[in-house]
């Protein structure tokens, strides 16, 4: 299958990958909004299929059961960066996909090759339909989903910084437990056989540990504008 995504000649495709809590979603949404681009949160799609499996009685410890059911849910992503949406079989899934239960199971479901094939095809068709250009964020966008992206960014940050950011979102959360959960999910996402979390050889790495979110956004906007000037 071809991995080349055709868009209008003026459209820019930006791939932003990295581990959990490095700032992919916040950065991607802000950059897309600022530059008038569409935005796609691919992690939300893997969360959505995981939520569907959990609510439809699929044993998420069974790759065979997951593979058999993978094509059943209809997942639709809205790509407005100021109000991204996600529905599963017509139902708003934006809340349920953020539960602890989904977060703890999503790495296992997203490791199943049949799931990745279906979600990757969906991501490529969304990118191809984004006439004004798109920022797509995830784990394997620069390496697998959109290997011909105009610009690839790989965000990193220390586990301590990432855990502090995540803990800051939930009142009373345990910093050490959050750090351990992040590290465990990173290991599962980086260690899977099919399309693991990885930096593309031609990606620009940005360590966000000591940067504010605003600084990261400005850095990425500058990189996109430089690409557009060069093109
Ligand atoms: N550079 C930064 N400095 C401080 N806080 C940040 C920075 N970047 C992001 N944050 C905050 O960290 C949290 C996680 O950010 P975000 O959801 O964008 O990360 P992510 O990489 O998309 O994570 P995940 O892959 O788990 O969805 C958010 O609360 C966000 O506001
Ligand atoms: N391109 C992607 C995006 C996400 N995943 C999987 C692995 C993540 O742990 C999970 C949830 O992502 P998040 O919402 O935390 O960004 O989804 C993937 O395998 N490939």
mmCIF file of N, CA and C in Angstrom, residues 2-3 40 69 149-150 175 200 231:
data_model
loop_
_atom_site.group_PDB
_atom_site.id
_atom_site.type_symbol
_atom_site.label_atom_id
_atom_site.label_comp_id
_atom_site.label_asym_id
_atom_site.label_seq_id
_atom_site.Cartn_x
_atom_site.Cartn_y
_atom_site.Cartn_z
ATOM 1 N N UNK A 2 0.412 2.278 -0.766
ATOM 2 C CA UNK A 2 1.192 3.512 -0.815
ATOM 3 C C UNK A 2 1.058 4.291 0.482
ATOM 4 N N UNK A 3 2.163 4.879 0.939
ATOM 5 C CA UNK A 3 2.119 5.697 2.157
ATOM 6 C C UNK A 3 2.126 7.171 1.801
ATOM 7 N N UNK A 40 -5.074 16.794 14.070
ATOM 8 C CA UNK A 40 -5.543 15.434 14.342
ATOM 9 C C UNK A 40 -4.792 14.827 15.524
ATOM 10 N N UNK A 69 -12.531 -7.870 16.122
ATOM 11 C CA UNK A 69 -13.524 -6.792 16.289
ATOM 12 C C UNK A 69 -13.064 -5.451 15.722
ATOM 13 N N UNK A 149 5.863 13.524 5.408
ATOM 14 C CA UNK A 149 5.439 14.811 5.994
ATOM 15 C C UNK A 149 6.475 15.885 5.692
ATOM 16 N N UNK A 150 5.987 17.139 5.529
ATOM 17 C CA UNK A 150 6.910 18.246 5.202
ATOM 18 C C UNK A 150 7.833 18.559 6.369
ATOM 19 N N UNK A 175 2.531 11.936 42.572
ATOM 20 C CA UNK A 175 3.560 12.218 41.564
ATOM 21 C C UNK A 175 4.350 10.962 41.179
ATOM 22 N N UNK A 200 11.667 9.648 13.908
ATOM 23 C CA UNK A 200 12.086 9.454 12.510
ATOM 24 C C UNK A 200 13.496 10.035 12.347
ATOM 25 N N UNK A 231 9.910 26.066 0.642
ATOM 26 C CA UNK A 231 9.182 25.254 -0.366
ATOM 27 C C UNK A 231 8.946 26.030 -1.664
#
